[in-house]
XYZ file of C-alpha atoms in Angstrom:
429
model
C 42.144 166.653 -6.537
C 45.356 164.628 -6.762
C 44.062 162.638 -9.746
C 43.122 165.807 -11.613
C 46.453 167.445 -10.734
C 48.628 164.623 -12.061
C 46.393 163.848 -15.053
C 46.367 167.465 -16.235
C 50.101 167.760 -15.596
C 50.950 164.688 -17.692
C 48.509 165.624 -20.469
C 49.792 169.170 -20.902
C 53.389 167.949 -20.744
C 52.811 165.290 -23.394
C 51.145 167.702 -25.840
C 54.183 169.979 -25.668
C 53.107 172.784 -23.334
C 56.194 174.480 -21.785
C 57.075 173.055 -18.384
C 56.577 176.363 -16.545
C 53.084 176.762 -17.978
C 52.303 173.092 -17.348
C 53.056 173.386 -13.629
C 50.845 176.426 -13.113
C 48.037 175.354 -15.443
C 47.673 171.869 -13.976
C 47.460 173.353 -10.471
C 44.813 175.880 -11.568
C 42.721 173.135 -13.206
C 42.940 170.984 -10.074
C 41.943 173.905 -7.812
C 38.973 174.871 -10.013
C 37.631 171.327 -10.287
C 38.192 170.483 -6.618
C 36.400 173.578 -5.334
C 37.834 173.522 -1.798
C 40.107 176.515 -2.447
C 39.366 179.832 -4.171
C 40.998 180.299 -7.556
C 42.771 183.378 -6.161
C 45.132 181.055 -4.266
C 46.997 180.310 -7.521
C 48.106 183.899 -8.310
C 48.789 184.422 -4.611
C 51.164 181.460 -4.590
C 52.746 182.661 -7.832
C 53.786 185.891 -6.155
C 54.660 184.179 -2.865
C 57.088 181.916 -4.717
C 59.094 184.976 -5.782
C 58.880 186.845 -2.479
C 62.346 185.844 -1.314
C 65.432 188.021 -0.889
C 67.942 185.258 -1.855
C 66.266 185.003 -5.279
C 67.865 188.344 -6.144
C 71.082 186.384 -6.653
C 69.688 184.846 -9.857
C 69.353 187.991 -12.039
C 72.647 189.344 -10.722
C 74.599 186.156 -11.491
C 73.005 186.056 -14.953
C 73.929 189.700 -15.524
C 77.513 189.085 -14.379
C 77.844 186.198 -16.850
C 76.439 188.308 -19.701
C 78.828 191.166 -18.893
C 81.827 188.863 -18.834
C 80.742 187.383 -22.162
C 80.215 190.849 -23.588
C 83.752 191.649 -22.506
C 85.094 188.888 -24.787
C 85.741 186.571 -21.887
C 85.160 183.497 -24.060
C 88.134 184.294 -26.294
C 90.401 184.945 -23.304
C 89.503 181.670 -21.591
C 89.729 179.716 -24.850
C 93.221 181.048 -25.517
C 94.284 180.116 -21.985
C 92.808 176.606 -22.291
C 94.491 176.120 -25.668
C 97.810 177.266 -24.229
C 97.473 174.665 -21.453
C 96.435 171.613 -23.493
C 95.991 172.641 -27.127
C 99.296 171.076 -28.230
C 98.615 167.530 -26.908
C 96.718 164.705 -28.644
C 93.066 165.717 -28.937
C 94.078 169.210 -27.845
C 90.994 171.117 -29.003
C 88.739 168.595 -27.303
C 90.686 169.161 -24.092
C 90.488 172.917 -24.652
C 86.703 172.606 -25.051
C 86.407 170.899 -21.663
C 88.720 173.328 -19.875
C 87.052 176.386 -21.388
C 83.604 175.188 -20.330
C 84.973 174.420 -16.858
C 86.466 177.898 -16.533
C 83.284 179.497 -17.858
C 81.118 177.495 -15.445
C 82.682 179.501 -12.626
C 80.963 182.557 -14.108
C 77.703 181.543 -15.783
C 76.195 178.886 -13.476
C 74.078 177.630 -16.391
C 74.607 174.643 -18.690
C 72.454 176.162 -21.437
C 74.391 179.445 -21.353
C 77.706 177.593 -21.605
C 76.561 175.487 -24.559
C 75.002 178.391 -26.446
C 77.914 180.786 -25.780
C 81.477 179.428 -25.753
C 80.294 175.950 -26.749
C 79.174 177.022 -30.202
C 82.511 178.746 -30.886
C 84.665 175.814 -29.757
C 82.535 173.263 -31.633
C 83.088 175.185 -34.867
C 86.844 175.254 -34.242
C 86.898 171.506 -33.578
C 85.022 170.786 -36.813
C 87.394 172.978 -38.823
C 90.422 171.060 -37.532
C 89.152 167.566 -38.420
C 86.995 166.448 -35.516
C 83.750 164.683 -36.335
C 80.893 167.271 -36.179
C 78.817 164.908 -34.043
C 81.686 164.325 -31.627
C 82.462 168.035 -31.339
C 78.825 168.826 -30.517
C 78.557 165.893 -28.092
C 81.680 167.079 -26.279
C 80.213 170.574 -25.959
C 76.920 169.277 -24.525
C 78.718 166.943 -22.110
C 81.160 169.615 -20.910
C 78.324 172.116 -20.398
C 77.038 169.868 -17.588
C 79.809 171.286 -15.400
C 78.060 174.685 -15.488
C 75.499 174.030 -12.720
C 77.986 171.999 -10.631
C 80.915 174.395 -10.190
C 79.923 177.585 -8.320
C 78.249 179.944 -8.722
C 75.199 177.866 -9.630
C 71.608 178.997 -10.038
C 70.329 175.491 -9.280
C 72.236 175.479 -5.986
C 70.634 178.776 -4.959
C 67.191 177.273 -5.591
C 68.117 174.042 -3.797
C 69.203 175.971 -0.681
C 65.852 177.788 -0.674
C 64.026 174.462 -0.958
C 66.007 172.551 1.688
C 66.766 174.480 4.873
C 69.347 171.907 6.001
C 71.940 173.224 3.508
C 73.319 176.680 2.779
C 74.252 178.310 -0.510
C 77.886 178.629 0.602
C 78.004 174.963 1.622
C 76.558 173.878 -1.723
C 78.988 176.076 -3.645
C 81.924 174.412 -1.889
C 80.405 170.943 -2.266
C 80.221 171.376 -6.047
C 83.893 172.143 -6.669
C 85.331 168.606 -6.361
C 82.467 166.871 -8.268
C 82.737 169.493 -11.025
C 86.472 168.911 -11.376
C 85.874 165.138 -11.336
C 83.477 165.466 -14.274
C 86.000 167.586 -16.173
C 88.728 165.021 -15.430
C 86.556 162.121 -16.587
C 85.795 163.930 -19.849
C 89.487 164.709 -20.396
C 90.377 161.022 -20.026
C 87.550 159.973 -22.334
C 88.544 162.552 -24.944
C 92.160 161.343 -24.834
C 91.052 157.728 -25.332
C 88.807 158.635 -28.278
C 91.434 160.952 -29.809
C 94.053 158.176 -29.741
C 91.641 155.721 -31.357
C 90.608 158.194 -34.092
C 93.984 159.885 -34.459
C 92.688 163.362 -33.658
C 95.993 165.224 -33.767
C 96.566 168.750 -32.564
C 97.533 171.551 -34.923
C 98.485 173.835 -32.030
C 102.138 174.498 -31.250
C 103.338 174.364 -27.644
C 103.647 177.985 -26.495
C 106.942 179.234 -25.183
C 107.176 179.967 -21.476
C 106.972 183.687 -22.169
C 103.876 183.286 -24.361
C 102.178 181.067 -21.761
C 102.832 183.546 -18.954
C 101.373 186.394 -21.024
C 98.244 184.384 -21.901
C 97.791 183.156 -18.321
C 98.237 186.658 -16.911
C 95.545 187.963 -19.238
C 93.148 185.230 -18.040
C 93.703 185.919 -14.317
C 90.997 188.634 -13.976
C 88.378 186.283 -15.455
C 89.445 183.334 -13.317
C 89.352 185.477 -10.159
C 85.552 185.912 -10.191
C 84.588 182.570 -8.545
C 87.397 183.005 -6.017
C 86.104 186.460 -5.068
C 82.565 185.097 -4.666
C 83.561 182.115 -2.516
C 86.167 184.035 -0.538
C 83.802 186.880 0.238
C 81.029 184.540 1.363
C 83.335 182.432 3.544
C 84.969 185.394 5.247
C 81.605 187.001 5.917
C 82.347 190.064 3.782
C 79.006 189.583 2.047
C 76.114 187.144 1.830
C 75.535 184.922 -1.239
C 72.920 187.396 -2.479
C 75.261 190.327 -2.002
C 78.000 188.289 -3.677
C 75.945 188.247 -6.873
C 75.865 192.065 -6.891
C 79.623 192.146 -6.252
C 80.039 189.775 -9.213
C 78.160 192.217 -11.463
C 80.388 195.120 -10.424
C 83.536 193.023 -10.878
C 82.384 191.783 -14.306
C 81.665 195.361 -15.399
C 85.008 196.600 -14.081
C 86.978 193.770 -15.733
C 85.232 194.151 -19.079
C 85.368 197.951 -19.083
C 88.798 198.719 -17.642
C 90.857 195.497 -17.717
C 89.945 193.927 -21.060
C 88.570 197.237 -22.455
C 86.044 195.418 -24.647
C 82.800 196.067 -22.755
C 81.608 199.214 -24.487
C 78.604 201.331 -23.536
C 76.866 200.271 -26.761
C 76.812 196.634 -25.601
C 75.073 197.343 -22.273
C 71.448 197.613 -23.564
C 71.697 194.264 -25.341
C 73.232 192.661 -22.252
C 70.401 194.001 -20.072
C 67.730 192.763 -22.489
C 69.201 189.249 -22.659
C 69.520 189.139 -18.874
C 65.914 190.281 -18.458
C 64.641 187.569 -20.814
C 66.615 184.825 -19.057
C 65.592 186.109 -15.630
C 61.934 186.173 -16.619
C 62.041 182.572 -17.833
C 63.790 181.373 -14.663
C 61.478 183.307 -12.346
C 58.380 182.026 -14.149
C 59.665 178.497 -13.645
C 60.271 179.162 -9.940
C 56.858 180.724 -9.316
C 54.854 177.998 -11.064
C 56.974 175.312 -9.383
C 56.062 176.864 -6.036
C 52.352 176.676 -6.922
C 52.692 173.019 -7.881
C 54.672 172.267 -4.706
C 51.944 173.941 -2.653
C 49.351 171.648 -4.233
C 51.485 168.596 -3.472
C 51.850 169.726 0.144
C 48.110 170.296 0.541
C 47.484 166.806 -0.809
C 50.186 165.423 1.544
C 51.931 163.726 -1.361
C 55.449 164.260 0.077
C 54.425 162.713 3.390
C 52.826 159.705 1.704
C 55.836 159.061 -0.525
C 58.254 159.508 2.367
C 56.355 157.032 4.533
C 56.246 154.530 1.679
C 60.001 154.764 0.988
C 60.887 154.487 4.675
C 58.626 151.429 4.982
C 60.688 149.656 2.296
C 63.703 149.753 4.640
C 66.171 150.112 1.764
C 69.023 151.482 3.855
C 71.268 154.371 2.730
C 72.846 152.661 -0.287
C 69.611 151.076 -1.503
C 67.820 154.417 -1.180
C 70.528 156.277 -3.123
C 70.515 153.615 -5.855
C 66.746 153.948 -6.222
C 66.999 157.749 -6.213
C 69.702 157.700 -8.904
C 67.626 155.539 -11.231
C 64.473 157.563 -10.610
C 66.136 160.977 -11.054
C 67.986 159.981 -14.221
C 64.657 158.994 -15.762
C 62.800 161.971 -14.274
C 65.447 164.399 -15.532
C 64.877 163.316 -19.129
C 61.416 164.887 -19.089
C 61.800 167.657 -16.484
C 64.114 170.673 -16.345
C 66.450 170.791 -13.305
C 64.896 173.874 -11.664
C 61.321 172.572 -11.348
C 62.755 169.122 -10.635
C 64.572 170.488 -7.583
C 61.551 172.423 -6.337
C 59.163 169.494 -6.739
C 61.315 166.553 -5.622
C 63.628 167.936 -2.945
C 60.838 168.557 -0.382
C 59.833 164.918 -0.897
C 63.202 163.175 -1.015
C 65.476 165.272 1.237
C 63.650 164.402 4.502
C 63.827 160.703 3.620
C 67.552 160.973 2.873
C 68.056 162.636 6.227
C 65.998 159.944 7.968
C 68.170 157.136 6.568
C 71.398 158.906 7.556
C 72.630 160.395 4.279
C 74.561 163.650 4.533
C 72.487 166.540 3.205
C 75.292 167.978 1.045
C 76.100 164.612 -0.520
C 72.437 164.097 -1.309
C 72.169 167.605 -2.750
C 75.041 166.977 -5.166
C 73.556 163.633 -6.227
C 70.189 165.271 -6.954
C 71.700 168.219 -8.831
C 74.020 166.068 -10.954
C 71.244 163.583 -11.746
C 68.814 166.244 -12.895
C 71.525 167.999 -14.880
C 72.546 164.752 -16.603
C 68.913 164.405 -17.637
C 69.478 167.410 -19.895
C 71.790 165.334 -22.125
C 70.018 161.986 -21.791
C 68.227 160.975 -25.021
C 65.624 161.192 -26.339
C 64.283 164.386 -24.751
C 67.258 166.105 -23.049
C 66.836 169.861 -23.477
C 70.550 170.591 -23.655
C 70.858 168.238 -26.627
C 68.345 170.307 -28.611
C 70.046 173.594 -27.712
C 73.477 172.255 -28.664
C 72.154 170.796 -31.913
C 70.648 174.157 -32.891
C 73.597 176.406 -32.008
C 76.202 174.052 -33.532
C 74.073 173.136 -36.579
C 74.784 169.426 -36.020
C 71.900 166.960 -36.613
C 70.515 165.431 -33.428
C 71.135 161.829 -34.520
C 74.829 162.547 -35.197
C 75.194 164.191 -31.793
C 73.481 161.373 -29.887
C 75.514 158.711 -31.709
C 78.753 160.229 -30.358
C 77.384 161.008 -26.890
C 77.395 157.609 -25.177
C 81.037 157.271 -24.003
C 80.978 160.838 -22.662
C 77.675 160.296 -20.852
C 79.049 157.000 -19.506
C 82.078 158.797 -18.031
C 79.787 161.244 -16.226
C 77.637 158.429 -14.852
C 80.816 156.850 -13.445
C 81.427 160.131 -11.579
C 77.841 160.015 -10.309
C 78.477 156.478 -9.021
C 81.623 157.643 -7.217
C 79.722 160.507 -5.569
C 77.117 157.976 -4.435
C 79.647 155.529 -3.010
C 82.091 158.022 -1.468
C 80.429 160.881 0.472
C 83.791 162.578 0.981
C 83.931 163.774 -2.620
C 80.985 166.066 -1.836
C 81.593 166.759 1.846
C 85.364 167.081 2.235
C 85.684 170.704 1.110
C 82.601 171.992 3.001
C 83.840 170.124 6.104
C 87.248 171.756 5.734
C 85.615 175.192 5.874
C 83.117 174.269 8.589
C 79.887 174.010 6.575
C 78.782 170.513 7.662
C 76.241 170.021 10.430
């Protein structure tokens, strides 16, 4: 059965079948050919994979992000980012990074960040003299912060897959690494802007102008603070926090910014439904595939093999980093988490690696795979929405990707970057 499972999985993936369909179809083929289990087990596992109360957080967080976008949040955050750094050398590049960082505290999705505010900022960068390839590469690289800074859909799925971590702990663990990535990109953009003489056309705002712009951005920036504060104080659970986020997004767009009109609501609901359906399909088929791996005792076999190598904590993390960077090129982060975490997390625990540090390493690795050539899915999305050829984007990507890999190395070497904030709030074991 294992041979059929992996052979059908690789074949369907190579011929271009969507990943979600590949996971479910390969499991169904293996079950039918093996004959030990009734075919009905596949649809049963499909529904079982979605029968989880915490999964309700996903559609609500997606809906909150759509409502904030419908309320012209992108323009508000972009104006605030430009007021902060738009007047310095490479100012629009810095504004791109800051805007994506701010927006990541609302969307939780790299693809949503790239397709939404990313497309707008890339066009502005091109119009002010930045290389089109560099502008698109900066957008794709900055979008990586989306799944790292809370709220994060990937973190919700990770917490459901690994019982040793909580959603609140993961949310806190992602703040410092997310800011480190943004800082690394800011330094890289400054270095490139000095070399290429990318000068800013923005004027430094007066103190009065800056205060007005910052005050207008406060309601948008408050959303992640409300989510984290409410979860930490026990006012609501992470799942309930997603519903609170929807109400807050509606209130801010309708009554604070006054741009979320009734006419926009149907379109927002349709887009949210489509995104939710795609995510849920991925989760359900990943659960079927994980069930097949468990039945075949693949996680146990791999765990025993890795432990027998006696690599030690650092050697294990080095091997995991290399493997996940390569794996992430061909596999989306969500199914990657659901398939690999049950295999690798117990081994990490056995060799003494903190569960939150390991979680951040896995999430960042799989997310970086989205911008790693030649297959990275985020590269294709960015290329389409920015209308920049893929070869031009990839040519400008390498220093930005290198800066993010340096952050990954720091997270691997220094556990405190991932664990300090959760430890401060009492979320470590």
